[in-house]
JSON list of C-alpha atoms (C1' of nucleotides) in Angstrom, two decimals:
[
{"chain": "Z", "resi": 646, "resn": "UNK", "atom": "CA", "xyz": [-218.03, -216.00, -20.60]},
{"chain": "Z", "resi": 647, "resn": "UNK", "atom": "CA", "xyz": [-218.74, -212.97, -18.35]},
{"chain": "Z", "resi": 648, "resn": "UNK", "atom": "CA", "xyz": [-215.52, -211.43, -19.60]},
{"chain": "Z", "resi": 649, "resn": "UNK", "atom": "CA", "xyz": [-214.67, -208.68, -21.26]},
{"chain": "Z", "resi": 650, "resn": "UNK", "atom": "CA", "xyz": [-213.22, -208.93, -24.93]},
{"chain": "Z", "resi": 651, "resn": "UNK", "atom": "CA", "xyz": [-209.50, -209.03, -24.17]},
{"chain": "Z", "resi": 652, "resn": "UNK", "atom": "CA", "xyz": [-209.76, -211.49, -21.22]},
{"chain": "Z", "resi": 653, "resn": "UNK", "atom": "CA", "xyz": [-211.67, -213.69, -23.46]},
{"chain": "Z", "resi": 654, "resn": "UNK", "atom": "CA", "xyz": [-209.16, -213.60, -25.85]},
{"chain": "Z", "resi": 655, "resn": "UNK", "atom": "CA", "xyz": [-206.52, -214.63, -23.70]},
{"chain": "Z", "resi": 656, "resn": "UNK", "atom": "CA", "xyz": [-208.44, -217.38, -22.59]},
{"chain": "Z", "resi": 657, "resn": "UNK", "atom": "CA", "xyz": [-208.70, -218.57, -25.52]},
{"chain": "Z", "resi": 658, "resn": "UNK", "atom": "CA", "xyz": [-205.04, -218.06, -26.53]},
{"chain": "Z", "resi": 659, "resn": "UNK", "atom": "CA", "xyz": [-203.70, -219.37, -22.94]},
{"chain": "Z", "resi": 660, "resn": "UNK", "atom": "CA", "xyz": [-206.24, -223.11, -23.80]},
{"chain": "Z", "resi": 661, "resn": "UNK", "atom": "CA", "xyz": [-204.82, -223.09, -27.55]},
{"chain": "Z", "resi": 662, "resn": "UNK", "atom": "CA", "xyz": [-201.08, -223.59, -26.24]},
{"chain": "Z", "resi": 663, "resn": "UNK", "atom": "CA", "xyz": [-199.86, -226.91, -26.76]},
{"chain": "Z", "resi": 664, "resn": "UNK", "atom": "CA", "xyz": [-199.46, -229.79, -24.25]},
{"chain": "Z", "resi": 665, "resn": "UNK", "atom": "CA", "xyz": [-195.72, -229.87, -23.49]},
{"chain": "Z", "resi": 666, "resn": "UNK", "atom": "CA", "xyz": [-195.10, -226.26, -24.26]},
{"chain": "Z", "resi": 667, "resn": "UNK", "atom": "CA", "xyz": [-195.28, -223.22, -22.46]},
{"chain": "Z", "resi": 668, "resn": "UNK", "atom": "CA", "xyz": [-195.91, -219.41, -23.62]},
{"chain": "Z", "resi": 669, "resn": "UNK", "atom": "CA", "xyz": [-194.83, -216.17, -21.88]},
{"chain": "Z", "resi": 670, "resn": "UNK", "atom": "CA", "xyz": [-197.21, -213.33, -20.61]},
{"chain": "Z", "resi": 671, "resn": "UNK", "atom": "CA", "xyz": [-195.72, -211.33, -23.14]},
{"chain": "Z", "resi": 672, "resn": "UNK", "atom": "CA", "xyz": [-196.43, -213.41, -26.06]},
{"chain": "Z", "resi": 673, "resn": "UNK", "atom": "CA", "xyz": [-199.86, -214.58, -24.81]},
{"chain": "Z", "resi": 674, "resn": "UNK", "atom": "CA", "xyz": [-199.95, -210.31, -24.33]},
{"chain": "Z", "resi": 675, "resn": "UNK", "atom": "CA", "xyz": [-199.31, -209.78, -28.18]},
{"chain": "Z", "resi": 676, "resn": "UNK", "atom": "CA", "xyz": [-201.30, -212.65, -29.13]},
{"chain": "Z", "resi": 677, "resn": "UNK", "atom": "CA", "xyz": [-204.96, -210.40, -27.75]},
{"chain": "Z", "resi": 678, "resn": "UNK", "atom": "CA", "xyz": [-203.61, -207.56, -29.56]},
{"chain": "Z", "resi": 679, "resn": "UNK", "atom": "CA", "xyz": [-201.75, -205.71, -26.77]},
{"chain": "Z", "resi": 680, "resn": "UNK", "atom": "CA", "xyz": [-197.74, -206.31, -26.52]},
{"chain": "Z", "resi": 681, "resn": "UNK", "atom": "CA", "xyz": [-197.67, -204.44, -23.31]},
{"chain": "Z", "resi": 682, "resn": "UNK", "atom": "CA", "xyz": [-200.84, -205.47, -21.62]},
{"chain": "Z", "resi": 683, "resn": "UNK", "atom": "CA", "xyz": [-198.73, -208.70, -19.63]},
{"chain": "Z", "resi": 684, "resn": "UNK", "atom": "CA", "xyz": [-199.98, -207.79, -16.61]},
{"chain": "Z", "resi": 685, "resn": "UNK", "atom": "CA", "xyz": [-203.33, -207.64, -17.44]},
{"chain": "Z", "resi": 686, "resn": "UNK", "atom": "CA", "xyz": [-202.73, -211.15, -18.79]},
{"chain": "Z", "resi": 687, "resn": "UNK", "atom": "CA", "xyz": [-201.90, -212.51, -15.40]},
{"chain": "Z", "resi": 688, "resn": "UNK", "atom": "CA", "xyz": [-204.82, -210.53, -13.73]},
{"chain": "Z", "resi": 689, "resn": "UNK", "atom": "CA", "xyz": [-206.53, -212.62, -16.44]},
{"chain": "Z", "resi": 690, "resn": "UNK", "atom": "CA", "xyz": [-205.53, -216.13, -15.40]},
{"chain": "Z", "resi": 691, "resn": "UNK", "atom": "CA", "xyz": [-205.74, -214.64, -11.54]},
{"chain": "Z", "resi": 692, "resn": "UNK", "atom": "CA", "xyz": [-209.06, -213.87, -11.41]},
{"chain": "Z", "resi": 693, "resn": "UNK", "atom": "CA", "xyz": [-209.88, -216.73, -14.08]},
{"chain": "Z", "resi": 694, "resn": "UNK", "atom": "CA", "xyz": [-212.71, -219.09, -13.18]},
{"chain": "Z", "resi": 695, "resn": "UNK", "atom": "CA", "xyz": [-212.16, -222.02, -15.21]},
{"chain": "Z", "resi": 696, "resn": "UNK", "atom": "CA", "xyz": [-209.14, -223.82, -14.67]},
{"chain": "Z", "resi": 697, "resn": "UNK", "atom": "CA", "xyz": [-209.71, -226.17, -16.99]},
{"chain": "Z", "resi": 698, "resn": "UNK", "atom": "CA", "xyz": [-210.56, -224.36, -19.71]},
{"chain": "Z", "resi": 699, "resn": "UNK", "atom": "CA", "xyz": [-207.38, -222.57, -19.03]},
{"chain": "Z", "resi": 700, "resn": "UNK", "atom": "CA", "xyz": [-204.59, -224.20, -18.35]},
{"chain": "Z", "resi": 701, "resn": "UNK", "atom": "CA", "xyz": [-202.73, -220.98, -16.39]},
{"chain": "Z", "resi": 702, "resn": "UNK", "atom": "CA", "xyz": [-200.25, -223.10, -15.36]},
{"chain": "Z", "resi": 703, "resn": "UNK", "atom": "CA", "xyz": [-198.95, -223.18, -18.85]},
{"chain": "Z", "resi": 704, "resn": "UNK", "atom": "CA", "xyz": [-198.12, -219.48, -18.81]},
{"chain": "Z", "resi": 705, "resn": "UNK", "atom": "CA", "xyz": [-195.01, -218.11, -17.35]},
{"chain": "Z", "resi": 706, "resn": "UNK", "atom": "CA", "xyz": [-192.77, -215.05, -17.52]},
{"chain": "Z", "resi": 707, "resn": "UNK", "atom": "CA", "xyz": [-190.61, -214.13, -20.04]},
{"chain": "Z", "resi": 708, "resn": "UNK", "atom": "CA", "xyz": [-187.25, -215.23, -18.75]},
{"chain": "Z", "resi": 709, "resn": "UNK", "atom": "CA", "xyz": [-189.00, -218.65, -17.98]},
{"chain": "Z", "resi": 710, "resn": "UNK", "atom": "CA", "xyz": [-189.27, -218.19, -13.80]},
{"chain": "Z", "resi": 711, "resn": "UNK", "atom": "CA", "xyz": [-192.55, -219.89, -12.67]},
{"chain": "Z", "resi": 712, "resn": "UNK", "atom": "CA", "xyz": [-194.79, -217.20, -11.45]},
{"chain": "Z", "resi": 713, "resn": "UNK", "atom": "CA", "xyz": [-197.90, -216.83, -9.42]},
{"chain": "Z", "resi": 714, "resn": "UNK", "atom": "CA", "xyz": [-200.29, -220.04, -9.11]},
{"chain": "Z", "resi": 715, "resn": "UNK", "atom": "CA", "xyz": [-202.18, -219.60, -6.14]},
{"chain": "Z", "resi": 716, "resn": "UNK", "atom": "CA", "xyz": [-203.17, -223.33, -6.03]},
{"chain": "Z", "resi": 717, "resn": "UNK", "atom": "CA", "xyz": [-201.98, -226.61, -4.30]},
{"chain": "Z", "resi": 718, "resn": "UNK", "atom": "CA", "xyz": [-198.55, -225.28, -3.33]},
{"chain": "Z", "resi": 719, "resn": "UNK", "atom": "CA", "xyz": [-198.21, -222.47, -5.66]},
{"chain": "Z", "resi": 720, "resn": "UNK", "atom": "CA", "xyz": [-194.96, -222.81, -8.30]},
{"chain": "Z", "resi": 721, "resn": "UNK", "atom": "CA", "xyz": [-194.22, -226.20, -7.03]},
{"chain": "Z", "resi": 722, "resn": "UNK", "atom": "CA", "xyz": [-197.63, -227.51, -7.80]},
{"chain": "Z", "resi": 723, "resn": "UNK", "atom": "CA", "xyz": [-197.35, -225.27, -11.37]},
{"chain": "Z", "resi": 724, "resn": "UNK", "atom": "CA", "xyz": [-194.04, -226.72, -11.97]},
{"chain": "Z", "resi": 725, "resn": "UNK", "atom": "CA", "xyz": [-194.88, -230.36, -11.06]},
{"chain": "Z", "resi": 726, "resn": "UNK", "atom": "CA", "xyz": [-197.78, -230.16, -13.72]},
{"chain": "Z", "resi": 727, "resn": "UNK", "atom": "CA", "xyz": [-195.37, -228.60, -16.65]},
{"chain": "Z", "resi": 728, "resn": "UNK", "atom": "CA", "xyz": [-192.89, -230.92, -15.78]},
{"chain": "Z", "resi": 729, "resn": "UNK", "atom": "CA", "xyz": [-195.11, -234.07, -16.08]},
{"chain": "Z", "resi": 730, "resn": "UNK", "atom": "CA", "xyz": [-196.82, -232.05, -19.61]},
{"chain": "Z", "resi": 731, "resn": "UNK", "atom": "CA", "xyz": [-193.34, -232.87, -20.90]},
{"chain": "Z", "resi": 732, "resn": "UNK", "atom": "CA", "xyz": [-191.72, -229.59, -20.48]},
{"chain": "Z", "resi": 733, "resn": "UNK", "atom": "CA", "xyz": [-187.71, -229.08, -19.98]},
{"chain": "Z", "resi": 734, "resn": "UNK", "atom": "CA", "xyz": [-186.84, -226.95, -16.89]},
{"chain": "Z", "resi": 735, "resn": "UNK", "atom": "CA", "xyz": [-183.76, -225.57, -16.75]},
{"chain": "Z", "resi": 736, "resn": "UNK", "atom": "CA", "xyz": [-183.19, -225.63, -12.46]},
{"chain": "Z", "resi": 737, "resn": "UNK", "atom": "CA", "xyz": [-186.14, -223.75, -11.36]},
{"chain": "Z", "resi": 738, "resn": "UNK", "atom": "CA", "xyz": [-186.89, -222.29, -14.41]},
{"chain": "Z", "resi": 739, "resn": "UNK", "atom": "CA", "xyz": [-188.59, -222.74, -17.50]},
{"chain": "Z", "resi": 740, "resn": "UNK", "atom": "CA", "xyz": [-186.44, -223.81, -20.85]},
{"chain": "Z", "resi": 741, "resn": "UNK", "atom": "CA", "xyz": [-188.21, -221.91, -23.46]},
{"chain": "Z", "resi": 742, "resn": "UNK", "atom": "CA", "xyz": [-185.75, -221.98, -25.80]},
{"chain": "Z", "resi": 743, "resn": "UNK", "atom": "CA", "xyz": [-187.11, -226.01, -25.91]},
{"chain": "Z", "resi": 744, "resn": "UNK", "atom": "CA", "xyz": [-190.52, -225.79, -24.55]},
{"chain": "Z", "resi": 745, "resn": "UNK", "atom": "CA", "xyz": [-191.37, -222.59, -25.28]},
{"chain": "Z", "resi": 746, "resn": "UNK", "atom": "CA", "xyz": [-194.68, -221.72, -27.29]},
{"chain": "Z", "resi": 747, "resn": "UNK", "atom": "CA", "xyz": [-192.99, -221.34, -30.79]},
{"chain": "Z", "resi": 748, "resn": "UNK", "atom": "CA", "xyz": [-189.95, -222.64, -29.70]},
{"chain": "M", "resi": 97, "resn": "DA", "atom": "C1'", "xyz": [-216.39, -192.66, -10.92]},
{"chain": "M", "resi": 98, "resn": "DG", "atom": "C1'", "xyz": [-211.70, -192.72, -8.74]},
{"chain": "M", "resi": 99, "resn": "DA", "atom": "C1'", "xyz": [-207.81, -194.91, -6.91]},
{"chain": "M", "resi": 100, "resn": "DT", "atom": "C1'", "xyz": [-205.27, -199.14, -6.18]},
{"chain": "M", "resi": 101, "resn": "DT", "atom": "C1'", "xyz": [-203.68, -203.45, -7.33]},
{"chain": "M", "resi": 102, "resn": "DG", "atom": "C1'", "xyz": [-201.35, -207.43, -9.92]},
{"chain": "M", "resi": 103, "resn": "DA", "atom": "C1'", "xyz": [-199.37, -214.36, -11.77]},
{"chain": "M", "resi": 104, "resn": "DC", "atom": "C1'", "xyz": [-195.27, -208.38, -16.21]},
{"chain": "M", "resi": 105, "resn": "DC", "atom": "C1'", "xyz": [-191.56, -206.47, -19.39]},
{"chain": "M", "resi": 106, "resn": "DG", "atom": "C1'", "xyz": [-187.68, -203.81, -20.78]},
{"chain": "M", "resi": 107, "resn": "DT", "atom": "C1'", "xyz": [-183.81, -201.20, -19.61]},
{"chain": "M", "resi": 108, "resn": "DG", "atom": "C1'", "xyz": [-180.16, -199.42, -16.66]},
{"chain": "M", "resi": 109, "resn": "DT", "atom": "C1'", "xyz": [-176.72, -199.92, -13.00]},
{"chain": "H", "resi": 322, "resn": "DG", "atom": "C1'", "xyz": [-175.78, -212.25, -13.20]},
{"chain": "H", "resi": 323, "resn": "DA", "atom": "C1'", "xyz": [-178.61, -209.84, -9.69]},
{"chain": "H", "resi": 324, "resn": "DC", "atom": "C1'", "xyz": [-181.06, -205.68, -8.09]},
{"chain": "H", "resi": 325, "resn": "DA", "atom": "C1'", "xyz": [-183.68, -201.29, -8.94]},
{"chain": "H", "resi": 326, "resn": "DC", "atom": "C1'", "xyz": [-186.84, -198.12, -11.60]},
{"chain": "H", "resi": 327, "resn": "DG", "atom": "C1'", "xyz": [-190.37, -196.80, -14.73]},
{"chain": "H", "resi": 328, "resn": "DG", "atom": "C1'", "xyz": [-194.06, -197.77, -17.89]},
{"chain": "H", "resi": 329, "resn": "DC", "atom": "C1'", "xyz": [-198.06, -200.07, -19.88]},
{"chain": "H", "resi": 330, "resn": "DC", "atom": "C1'", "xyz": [-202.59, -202.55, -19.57]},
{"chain": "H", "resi": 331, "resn": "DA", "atom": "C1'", "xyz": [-207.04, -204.28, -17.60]},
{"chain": "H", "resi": 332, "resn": "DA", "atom": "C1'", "xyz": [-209.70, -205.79, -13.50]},
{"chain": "H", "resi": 333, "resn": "DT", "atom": "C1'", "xyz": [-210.96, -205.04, -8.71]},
{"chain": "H", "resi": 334, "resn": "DC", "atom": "C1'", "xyz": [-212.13, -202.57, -4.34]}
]
DNA sequence: AGATTGACCGTGT
DNA sequence: GACACGGCCAATC
């Protein structure tokens, strides 16, 4: 872990969320003890190293749009993954009011 | 050390 | 419901 304190906790946070279930940058945000540091969050799983000890793909924005994933082919690759964890999509969007973290 | 970026969020129109 | 603006944070160049 060659990260600072906040990014670890994230990390940490974004590998604790449940198979099947998905958590917002926000939350995730407010979970490392800073409501309003979202963005950092995604800088976070951006510049993250380790994959799979964090599943990124599990992470999405607040309104439940797929975001980001610069891997295989990006939100279609994320969503595939979510979709075969179990989660509910609502069109192209995550339902988070039946996958989301606390849901 | 300074400025810019980035996978955001909330609010207003 | 969709688009636009500002604000906050941390990491990167």
């Amino acid at each position: 872990m060659t990260a600072s304190s906040f990014t670890s906790r994230v990390h940490a946070i974004v590998a604790s969320i449940p198979k099947g279930r998905v958590a917002t940058y926000g939350q995730v945000a407010k979970a490392a003890g800073n409501a309003k540091a979202s963005r950092a969050v995604g800088m976070a799983m951006s510049r993250n190293r380790d994959p799979k000890a964090v599943p990124c793909h599990r992470v999405v924005s607040s309104t439940g749009a797929l975001t980001g994933y610069g891997m295989g082919k990006g939100i279609i690759t994320k969503k595939s993954i979510l979709k075969k964890e179990g989660v509910l999509f609502t069109g192209e969007k995550v339902n988070l009011e039946a996958s989301g973290w606390k849901g």
